[in-house]
CSV table of C-alpha atoms and ligand atoms in Angstrom, one decimal:
chain,number,residue,atom,x,y,z
G,26,MET,CA,110.2,82.0,43.7
G,27,LYS,CA,106.7,80.4,44.6
G,28,HIS,CA,104.8,83.6,45.5
G,29,ARG,CA,104.9,84.3,49.8
G,30,HIS,CA,101.4,84.4,51.3
G,31,HIS,CA,101.7,87.4,53.8
G,32,ALA,CA,100.3,85.8,57.3
G,33,HIS,CA,98.4,87.2,59.8
G,34,PHE,CA,98.9,88.7,62.9
G,35,ALA,CA,97.8,85.3,64.8
G,36,THR,CA,99.9,83.2,62.0
G,37,ALA,CA,102.8,85.5,62.8
G,38,ALA,CA,102.6,85.4,67.3
G,39,ILE,CA,103.0,81.6,66.7
G,40,HIS,CA,105.0,81.1,63.7
G,41,THR,CA,108.1,83.9,62.8
G,42,GLY,CA,111.6,83.4,63.6
G,43,TYR,CA,111.3,80.1,64.8
G,44,HIS,CA,110.8,76.4,62.5
G,45,PRO,CA,111.2,73.3,64.6
G,46,GLN,CA,113.0,72.1,62.1
G,47,ASP,CA,116.1,73.5,62.6
G,48,GLN,CA,115.9,72.0,66.8
G,49,GLN,CA,115.8,69.1,65.8
G,50,GLY,CA,112.1,68.9,65.8
G,51,ALA,CA,111.0,70.7,69.4
G,52,LEU,CA,107.9,72.3,69.3
G,53,THR,CA,108.9,74.9,71.6
G,54,PRO,CA,112.5,76.9,70.7
G,55,PRO,CA,115.2,75.8,73.4
G,56,ILE,CA,116.1,78.2,76.2
G,57,HIS,CA,119.9,79.3,75.4
G,58,ILE,CA,121.5,80.4,79.3
G,59,SER,CA,125.0,80.0,78.1
G,60,SER,CA,125.8,83.2,79.7
G,61,THR,CA,128.6,83.8,76.8
G,62,TYR,CA,129.1,82.1,73.6
G,63,ALA,CA,132.7,80.8,71.9
G,64,PHE,CA,134.5,81.6,69.1
G,65,GLU,CA,137.1,79.3,66.5
G,66,THR,CA,139.7,81.8,66.7
G,67,VAL,CA,139.8,85.1,67.8
G,68,GLU,CA,139.8,86.7,64.2
G,69,GLN,CA,136.0,84.6,63.8
G,70,GLY,CA,136.1,86.5,67.8
G,71,ALA,CA,137.2,89.9,66.1
G,72,GLU,CA,134.4,89.2,63.1
G,73,ALA,CA,131.9,89.4,65.3
G,74,PHE,CA,132.2,92.4,66.9
G,75,GLN,CA,132.8,94.1,63.8
G,76,GLY,CA,129.0,93.5,64.1
G,77,ASP,CA,129.0,90.2,62.3
G,78,ASN,CA,125.5,89.7,63.9
G,79,ASP,CA,124.7,86.2,62.8
G,80,ARG,CA,127.3,85.5,66.0
G,81,PHE,CA,126.3,85.6,69.6
G,82,ILE,CA,129.1,86.9,72.2
G,83,TYR,CA,127.2,87.7,75.7
G,84,ALA,CA,124.3,87.4,76.5
G,85,ARG,CA,123.7,91.1,77.7
G,86,LEU,CA,123.9,91.4,73.9
G,87,GLY,CA,121.7,88.7,72.6
G,88,SER,CA,121.3,84.9,72.7
G,89,PRO,CA,119.8,82.6,69.7
G,90,THR,CA,115.8,82.7,72.0
G,91,GLN,CA,116.0,86.3,72.6
G,92,GLN,CA,116.3,86.6,68.6
G,93,ILE,CA,113.4,84.3,68.0
G,94,LEU,CA,111.3,86.8,70.8
G,95,GLU,CA,112.9,90.0,68.8
G,96,GLN,CA,111.7,88.6,65.3
G,97,ARG,CA,108.7,87.9,66.2
G,98,LEU,CA,108.5,91.0,67.8
G,99,ALA,CA,109.3,93.5,65.2
G,100,ARG,CA,107.0,91.6,62.8
G,101,LEU,CA,104.3,92.2,65.4
G,102,GLU,CA,104.7,95.9,65.7
G,103,GLN,CA,105.4,96.2,62.2
G,104,ALA,CA,109.1,97.4,62.8
G,105,GLU,CA,112.4,96.6,60.8
G,106,ALA,CA,114.1,95.3,64.7
G,107,ALA,CA,113.1,94.9,68.5
G,108,LEU,CA,114.4,94.7,71.0
G,109,ALA,CA,113.7,92.6,74.5
G,110,THR,CA,114.7,93.8,78.0
G,111,ALA,CA,114.1,92.8,81.8
G,112,SER,CA,111.3,95.2,82.6
G,113,GLY,CA,109.0,97.9,80.6
G,114,MET,CA,110.9,100.5,82.1
G,115,GLY,CA,114.2,98.7,81.5
G,116,ALA,CA,113.5,99.2,77.3
G,117,ILE,CA,112.3,102.8,78.7
G,118,THR,CA,115.3,103.9,80.3
G,119,ALA,CA,117.3,102.4,77.7
G,120,THR,CA,116.0,103.6,74.6
G,121,LEU,CA,116.2,107.2,76.6
G,122,TRP,CA,119.3,107.1,77.7
G,123,SER,CA,120.7,106.2,74.2
G,124,LEU,CA,118.6,109.2,72.6
G,125,VAL,CA,118.9,112.2,74.5
G,126,LYS,CA,121.9,114.2,76.0
G,127,PRO,CA,122.0,117.1,78.5
G,128,GLY,CA,120.8,120.4,76.8
G,129,ASP,CA,118.5,117.7,74.7
G,130,GLU,CA,114.5,118.6,75.7
G,131,ILE,CA,112.1,115.9,75.9
G,132,ILE,CA,107.7,116.4,75.2
G,133,ALA,CA,105.7,114.1,77.3
G,134,ASP,CA,102.6,113.9,77.4
G,135,LEU,CA,101.0,115.2,80.1
G,136,SER,CA,99.7,111.5,81.2
G,137,LEU,CA,102.0,108.7,81.9
G,138,TYR,CA,103.0,105.5,83.9
G,139,GLY,CA,103.9,106.4,87.2
G,140,CYS,CA,107.4,105.1,86.6
G,141,THR,CA,108.0,106.7,83.5
G,142,TYR,CA,107.1,110.5,85.0
G,143,SER,CA,108.9,109.9,87.8
G,144,PHE,CA,112.2,108.4,85.7
G,145,LEU,CA,111.4,111.8,83.6
G,146,GLU,CA,111.0,114.1,86.7
G,147,HIS,CA,113.5,112.8,89.0
G,148,GLY,CA,116.0,110.9,87.0
G,149,LEU,CA,116.9,112.7,83.6
G,150,LYS,CA,116.0,116.0,84.5
G,151,SER,CA,119.1,115.9,86.9
G,152,PHE,CA,121.2,114.6,84.5
G,153,GLY,CA,120.5,118.2,82.7
G,154,VAL,CA,117.7,117.0,79.9
G,155,LYS,CA,114.8,119.7,80.0
G,156,ILE,CA,111.5,118.0,80.2
G,157,THR,CA,108.3,119.6,79.0
G,158,TYR,CA,104.7,118.5,79.9
G,159,LEU,CA,101.8,119.2,77.4
G,160,ASN,CA,98.1,117.3,76.6
G,161,LEU,CA,99.1,115.7,73.3
G,162,SER,CA,95.1,114.8,72.9
G,163,ASP,CA,95.4,118.8,70.9
G,164,PRO,CA,98.1,118.2,68.3
G,165,ASN,CA,98.2,122.3,68.4
G,166,ASN,CA,100.0,122.2,72.1
G,167,LEU,CA,103.2,120.3,70.1
G,168,THR,CA,103.0,122.9,67.4
G,169,GLN,CA,103.3,126.2,69.7
G,170,HIS,CA,105.8,124.5,72.2
G,171,ILE,CA,107.9,122.1,69.9
G,172,SER,CA,111.7,123.2,69.1
G,173,ASP,CA,115.2,122.8,67.4
G,174,GLN,CA,116.3,121.4,71.5
G,175,THR,CA,113.3,118.8,71.2
G,176,ARG,CA,115.0,115.7,70.7
G,177,LEU,CA,112.1,113.3,71.3
G,178,VAL,CA,108.7,113.4,72.0
G,179,TYR,CA,106.7,110.9,74.3
G,180,SER,CA,103.0,109.5,75.0
G,181,GLU,CA,101.0,106.8,75.7
G,182,SER,CA,97.5,105.8,73.7
G,183,PRO,CA,95.1,105.6,75.2
G,184,THR,CA,96.9,107.0,78.4
G,185,ASN,CA,97.8,105.2,81.8
G,186,PRO,CA,95.4,106.0,84.0
G,187,ASN,CA,93.1,108.5,82.7
G,188,MET,CA,92.2,107.3,79.2
G,189,ARG,CA,92.8,109.4,77.0
G,190,LEU,CA,94.2,109.0,73.8
G,191,VAL,CA,96.7,111.2,71.0
G,192,ASP,CA,96.6,111.0,68.0
G,193,ILE,CA,99.2,109.2,66.8
G,194,ALA,CA,99.4,110.0,62.6
G,195,ALA,CA,99.0,113.8,63.4
G,196,LEU,CA,101.9,114.0,65.8
G,197,ALA,CA,104.1,112.1,63.5
G,198,ALA,CA,103.1,114.7,60.7
G,199,ILE,CA,104.8,117.6,63.4
G,200,THR,CA,108.0,115.6,64.2
G,201,GLY,CA,108.4,113.8,61.1
G,202,PRO,CA,110.4,116.4,59.2
G,203,LEU,CA,112.4,117.9,61.7
G,204,ASP,CA,115.1,115.9,64.3
G,205,CYS,CA,112.8,114.6,66.4
G,206,GLN,CA,111.7,110.9,67.0
G,207,LEU,CA,107.9,110.6,68.4
G,208,MET,CA,108.3,107.2,71.1
G,209,ILE,CA,104.7,106.1,72.3
G,210,ASP,CA,104.2,103.5,75.0
G,211,ASN,CA,101.5,101.2,73.1
G,212,THR,CA,101.3,99.0,76.3
G,213,TYR,CA,97.6,99.0,76.9
G,214,CYS,CA,96.6,99.0,73.5
G,215,THR,CA,99.7,95.0,72.2
G,216,PRO,CA,100.7,95.8,68.6
G,217,TYR,CA,96.8,93.0,68.6
G,218,LEU,CA,95.1,96.6,68.6
G,219,GLN,CA,97.2,99.4,67.2
G,220,ASN,CA,100.8,99.7,65.4
G,221,PRO,CA,102.1,103.1,66.3
G,222,LEU,CA,105.1,102.8,63.5
G,223,ALA,CA,102.9,102.4,61.4
G,224,LEU,CA,100.8,105.3,62.0
G,225,GLY,CA,104.0,107.0,61.7
G,226,ALA,CA,105.9,107.3,64.9
G,227,ASP,CA,109.6,106.2,64.5
G,228,LEU,CA,109.7,104.1,68.0
G,229,VAL,CA,107.1,102.1,69.6
G,230,VAL,CA,107.7,100.8,74.0
G,231,HIS,CA,106.4,98.6,76.1
G,232,SER,CA,105.4,97.0,78.8
G,233,ALA,CA,105.5,92.7,77.5
G,234,THR,CA,104.6,92.0,81.4
G,235,LYS,CA,100.8,93.3,80.8
G,236,TYR,CA,98.8,91.6,77.8
G,237,LEU,CA,102.1,90.2,76.2
G,238,GLY,CA,102.8,87.8,78.4
G,239,GLY,CA,99.4,87.8,79.9
G,240,HIS,CA,99.7,85.4,83.2
G,241,GLY,CA,101.1,87.8,86.1
G,242,ASP,CA,104.2,85.5,85.6
G,243,LEU,CA,107.3,87.1,84.1
G,244,LEU,CA,108.5,91.3,83.5
G,245,ALA,CA,109.8,92.1,81.0
G,246,GLY,CA,109.7,94.9,77.8
G,247,PHE,CA,111.0,95.9,73.9
G,248,VAL,CA,111.3,98.6,71.9
G,249,ALA,CA,110.5,98.2,67.9
G,250,GLY,CA,112.2,100.6,65.2
G,251,ARG,CA,113.9,101.0,62.4
G,252,GLN,CA,117.2,98.4,62.8
G,253,GLU,CA,119.9,101.3,63.3
G,254,VAL,CA,118.4,102.4,66.0
G,255,ILE,CA,117.6,99.7,68.6
G,256,ASP,CA,120.9,98.6,67.1
G,257,HIS,CA,121.9,101.8,68.8
G,258,ILE,CA,120.0,101.1,71.6
G,259,ARG,CA,120.8,97.7,72.1
G,260,MET,CA,125.0,98.5,71.9
G,261,PHE,CA,124.7,101.4,74.4
G,262,GLY,CA,121.1,102.2,76.6
G,263,LEU,CA,120.7,98.1,77.5
G,264,LYS,CA,124.7,97.1,76.9
G,265,ASP,CA,126.7,99.7,79.1
G,266,MET,CA,123.8,102.1,81.0
G,267,THR,CA,121.1,99.8,82.3
G,268,GLY,CA,122.2,96.1,82.0
G,269,ALA,CA,118.2,95.4,81.6
G,270,VAL,CA,118.9,92.5,79.9
G,271,ILE,CA,115.6,89.6,79.8
G,272,SER,CA,116.8,86.5,80.9
G,273,GLY,CA,115.9,83.5,78.9
G,274,PHE,CA,112.5,81.9,80.8
G,275,ASP,CA,111.5,84.5,80.9
G,276,VAL,CA,111.8,84.8,77.4
G,277,SER,CA,110.4,80.8,76.9
G,278,LEU,CA,107.5,82.5,79.0
G,279,LEU,CA,106.3,85.5,76.5
G,280,LEU,CA,106.6,83.3,73.5
G,281,ARG,CA,104.5,81.6,75.1
G,282,GLY,CA,101.8,84.4,75.9
G,283,LEU,CA,102.6,85.4,72.5
G,284,LYS,CA,101.0,82.3,70.9
G,285,THR,CA,97.6,83.4,72.4
G,286,LEU,CA,97.6,87.2,72.0
G,287,HIS,CA,94.8,87.0,69.7
G,288,VAL,CA,92.9,85.2,72.0
G,289,ARG,CA,92.9,86.9,74.9
G,290,MET,CA,91.9,90.5,73.6
G,291,GLU,CA,89.5,89.4,71.7
G,292,ARG,CA,87.8,88.2,74.3
G,293,HIS,CA,89.3,91.3,77.1
G,294,GLY,CA,87.6,93.8,74.6
G,295,GLU,CA,84.3,92.0,74.8
G,296,ASN,CA,84.4,91.8,78.6
G,297,ALA,CA,85.4,95.2,79.0
G,298,GLN,CA,82.6,96.7,76.3
G,299,GLN,CA,80.4,94.7,78.4
G,300,VAL,CA,81.6,96.1,81.7
G,301,ALA,CA,81.7,99.8,80.8
G,302,GLU,CA,78.0,100.2,79.8
G,303,TYR,CA,77.2,98.9,82.6
G,304,LEU,CA,79.5,101.6,84.9
G,305,ALA,CA,77.8,104.1,82.6
G,306,ALA,CA,74.7,103.2,83.5
G,307,SER,CA,74.7,102.6,87.1
G,308,PRO,CA,73.4,106.2,88.6
G,309,HIS,CA,76.4,105.6,90.9
G,310,VAL,CA,79.2,106.2,89.0
G,311,LYS,CA,79.9,109.9,87.7
G,312,ARG,CA,81.9,108.9,84.1
G,313,THR,CA,83.2,106.1,82.5
G,314,TYR,CA,86.1,106.1,80.2
G,315,TYR,CA,86.7,103.5,78.2
G,316,PRO,CA,87.0,104.1,74.1
G,317,GLY,CA,84.0,102.0,72.9
G,318,LEU,CA,81.5,104.1,74.7
G,319,ALA,CA,79.3,105.8,72.5
G,320,ASP,CA,80.4,109.1,74.8
G,321,PHE,CA,84.0,108.6,74.9
G,322,PRO,CA,85.0,112.0,73.3
G,323,GLN,CA,87.3,110.9,70.6
G,324,ARG,CA,85.9,107.9,69.7
G,325,GLN,CA,86.0,108.6,65.7
G,326,LEU,CA,90.0,109.2,66.9
G,327,ALA,CA,90.0,105.8,68.8
G,328,ALA,CA,88.1,104.0,65.7
G,329,LEU,CA,90.6,106.0,63.2
G,330,GLN,CA,93.9,104.3,65.1
G,331,MET,CA,92.4,101.6,67.7
G,332,ARG,CA,91.2,98.2,66.2
G,333,GLN,CA,89.5,97.3,68.9
G,334,ALA,CA,89.0,99.6,71.8
G,335,GLY,CA,91.2,97.1,74.7
G,336,GLY,CA,90.4,95.4,78.0
G,337,MET,CA,91.8,98.9,80.4
G,338,ILE,CA,88.7,101.3,81.8
G,339,ALA,CA,88.8,104.0,84.2
G,340,PHE,CA,85.7,105.2,86.4
G,341,GLU,CA,84.7,107.7,88.8
G,342,LEU,CA,82.6,107.1,91.5
G,343,ASN,CA,79.7,109.8,93.0
G,344,ALA,CA,81.7,109.5,95.8
G,345,THR,CA,84.7,111.2,98.7
G,346,ARG,CA,88.6,109.5,98.1
G,347,GLU,CA,87.1,107.4,101.4
G,348,GLN,CA,84.1,106.2,99.0
G,349,ALA,CA,86.2,105.0,96.6
G,350,ALA,CA,88.7,102.9,98.7
G,351,ALA,CA,85.8,101.8,100.8
G,352,PHE,CA,83.8,100.5,97.2
G,353,VAL,CA,87.8,98.5,95.7
G,354,ASN,CA,87.9,97.2,99.7
G,355,ARG,CA,84.4,95.4,99.1
G,356,LEU,CA,84.8,93.8,95.7
G,357,GLN,CA,85.3,90.3,96.5
G,358,MET,CA,86.6,88.2,93.2
G,359,ILE,CA,88.4,91.0,91.6
G,360,LEU,CA,91.6,91.8,92.7
G,361,CYS,CA,93.3,95.6,94.4
G,362,ALA,CA,96.6,95.2,92.4
G,363,VAL,CA,99.0,96.6,90.3
G,364,SER,CA,99.8,95.3,87.0
G,365,LEU,CA,96.9,94.8,83.9
G,366,GLY,CA,96.6,92.6,81.1
G,367,ASP,CA,96.1,89.2,83.2
G,368,ALA,CA,94.1,87.0,83.3
G,369,GLU,CA,92.3,87.7,86.6
G,370,THR,CA,90.8,91.3,86.5
G,371,LEU,CA,93.1,93.4,88.9
G,372,ILE,CA,91.7,96.4,90.3
G,373,GLN,CA,93.9,99.5,91.5
G,374,HIS,CA,93.2,103.4,93.1
G,375,PRO,CA,96.0,105.6,90.6
G,376,ALA,CA,96.5,108.4,93.3
G,377,SER,CA,96.9,106.3,95.9
G,378,MET,CA,99.2,102.7,94.5
G,379,THR,CA,100.9,103.8,90.4
G,380,HIS,CA,100.3,107.3,90.8
G,381,SER,CA,101.8,108.1,94.0
G,382,THR,CA,104.8,109.5,92.3
G,383,TYR,CA,103.3,112.2,91.7
G,384,THR,CA,102.5,115.1,94.4
G,385,GLU,CA,98.4,115.6,94.9
G,386,GLU,CA,99.1,118.8,93.1
G,387,ALA,CA,100.8,117.1,90.4
G,388,LEU,CA,97.7,115.0,90.4
G,389,LEU,CA,95.5,117.2,88.7
G,390,ALA,CA,97.9,119.4,86.9
G,391,HIS,CA,98.2,116.5,85.2
G,392,LEU,CA,94.9,115.1,84.6
G,393,ILE,CA,94.3,112.4,86.9
G,394,SER,CA,91.4,112.7,89.5
G,395,PRO,CA,91.8,111.8,93.2
G,396,THR,CA,88.9,109.8,93.2
G,397,LEU,CA,89.9,107.7,89.8
G,398,ILE,CA,89.7,103.5,90.1
G,399,ARG,CA,91.4,102.6,87.2
G,400,LEU,CA,90.6,98.8,86.4
G,401,SER,CA,92.0,95.9,83.7
G,402,VAL,CA,88.9,93.8,82.9
G,403,GLY,CA,90.3,90.1,82.8
G,404,LEU,CA,89.1,86.6,81.3
G,405,GLU,CA,86.9,85.5,83.9
G,406,HIS,CA,83.1,85.0,83.2
G,407,VAL,CA,81.4,88.2,82.1
G,408,ASP,CA,78.5,88.2,84.9
G,409,ASP,CA,81.1,87.0,88.1
G,410,ILE,CA,82.7,90.7,86.8
G,411,ILE,CA,79.5,92.4,87.1
G,412,ALA,CA,77.9,91.1,89.5
G,413,ASP,CA,80.8,92.0,91.7
G,414,LEU,CA,81.2,95.6,91.5
G,415,ASP,CA,77.3,95.6,91.6
G,416,GLN,CA,77.7,94.1,95.0
G,417,ALA,CA,80.6,96.4,96.1
G,418,LEU,CA,78.6,99.8,94.1
G,419,GLU,CA,75.2,98.5,96.3
G,420,SER,CA,77.4,98.2,99.6
G,421,VAL,CA,78.8,101.2,99.7
G,422,PHE,CA,75.9,103.4,98.7
G,423,SER,CA,73.3,101.7,101.2
G,424,GLY,CA,75.8,102.1,103.4
G,425,ALA,CA,75.7,98.4,104.6
G,426,SER,CA,78.7,97.6,105.9
G,427,GLY,CA,80.2,95.0,104.1
G,428,ASP,CA,83.2,92.6,105.0
G,429,SER,CA,86.0,93.1,103.2
G,430,ASN,CA,87.8,91.0,100.3
G,431,ASN,CA,86.6,87.6,101.9
G,432,GLY,CA,88.1,85.7,99.4
G,433,LEU,CA,85.9,84.1,97.0
G,434,ALA,CA,82.5,83.7,98.7
G,435,ILE,CA,80.8,85.7,94.9
G,436,LEU,CA,81.5,81.8,93.2
G,437,ALA,CA,79.9,80.1,95.5
B,252,PLP,C1,103.3,98.9,83.0
B,252,PLP,C2,104.2,99.6,82.4
B,252,PLP,C3,105.1,99.8,82.3
B,252,PLP,C4,106.5,99.6,83.2
B,252,PLP,O1,106.5,98.2,82.8
B,252,PLP,P1,107.0,97.3,83.7
B,252,PLP,O2,107.3,95.8,82.9
B,252,PLP,O3,106.2,97.3,84.9
B,252,PLP,O4,108.8,97.7,83.3
B,252,PLP,C5,105.2,100.9,81.6
B,252,PLP,N1,104.4,101.9,80.6
B,252,PLP,C6,102.8,101.2,81.0
B,252,PLP,C7,102.2,102.0,80.6
B,252,PLP,C8,103.3,99.9,81.9
B,252,PLP,O5,101.6,100.0,82.4
């Protein structure tokens, strides 16, 4: 047999799981919209139900288009298997419904995506699952609290919205010997910047709505890990508990987004580095949280587990909550919107928006400052991004009354 060269990320993101000759030469895989799949005989149907994985049964369990996507995602996350879902929350809920039962404990980091927090706090908790929040940036906190009851440890890295990292390998060293899974939300990094499974995590979950899709035109998610666990999540959490099935049309859009992921992540990162340096040097900015800054507190860890610092920045102004809102309102090109990872630079105020599921006290307890601003640095020319931030800061801090959101004047 000929020696097989192990393709690079960019090549895998474009080719894995599909060859045009399998579909009459079609460069782009066809979208399968069939809801059900016909068998030649009852016996063949029976085999499919016994787990003959080469056959499709019903679209809630997958389709040929979705299978291409899942093979590609698994390859990019260095996983045995992946399961694509209708949204990031679809992947998170299908996974957690599959893996915990009443009486089990989940230990989660203090800072989480708002709806993940809400699902744990208001969803799973009311079904008898114990939820404990710890600052997992210090692995000793996990060592002290983990017990026989702990079935799963959950974290993002960097955390949303405040950009703390957790040492994934250190957490995996603690959960590894126990009957306890380590699950990492890798949305901020994408598999291009960080591979939690390669660092020892058991499961990695993504909102593919963000960088993976990359164009703000779809909702999707996926979970990746060992084949046996992913099969269980598909056959239980997805099939029976959530039904959060991805549409074939969104599978196709996501396959398209993946082809340029590596190119886009490079530019997101270059732009974000310059924007972070601009913010850090501004007298109006109190703190800038970005793993690529020399004074980032976890700079060494960032260099160890992330290939680059990524496109997300958080910062606090030397300002009141009202002034922080006024600053966002005076931006002209940059859009005030939740979501992230799009070509457009997006800004939002977590305490008012994504993290409004937290009470005022919970925000502080979970280390989310009420004046924190979250910035998803887009793919526009970096000089235009900085010019917009600059005029809004000048406008707020010089006390001038600026017109809010007056279109694309900055581009004139
Ligand atoms: C957006 C997001 C989610 C949820 O994903 P959806 O696709 O919106 O359901 C989960 N985690 C993180 C970190 C996110 O940014």
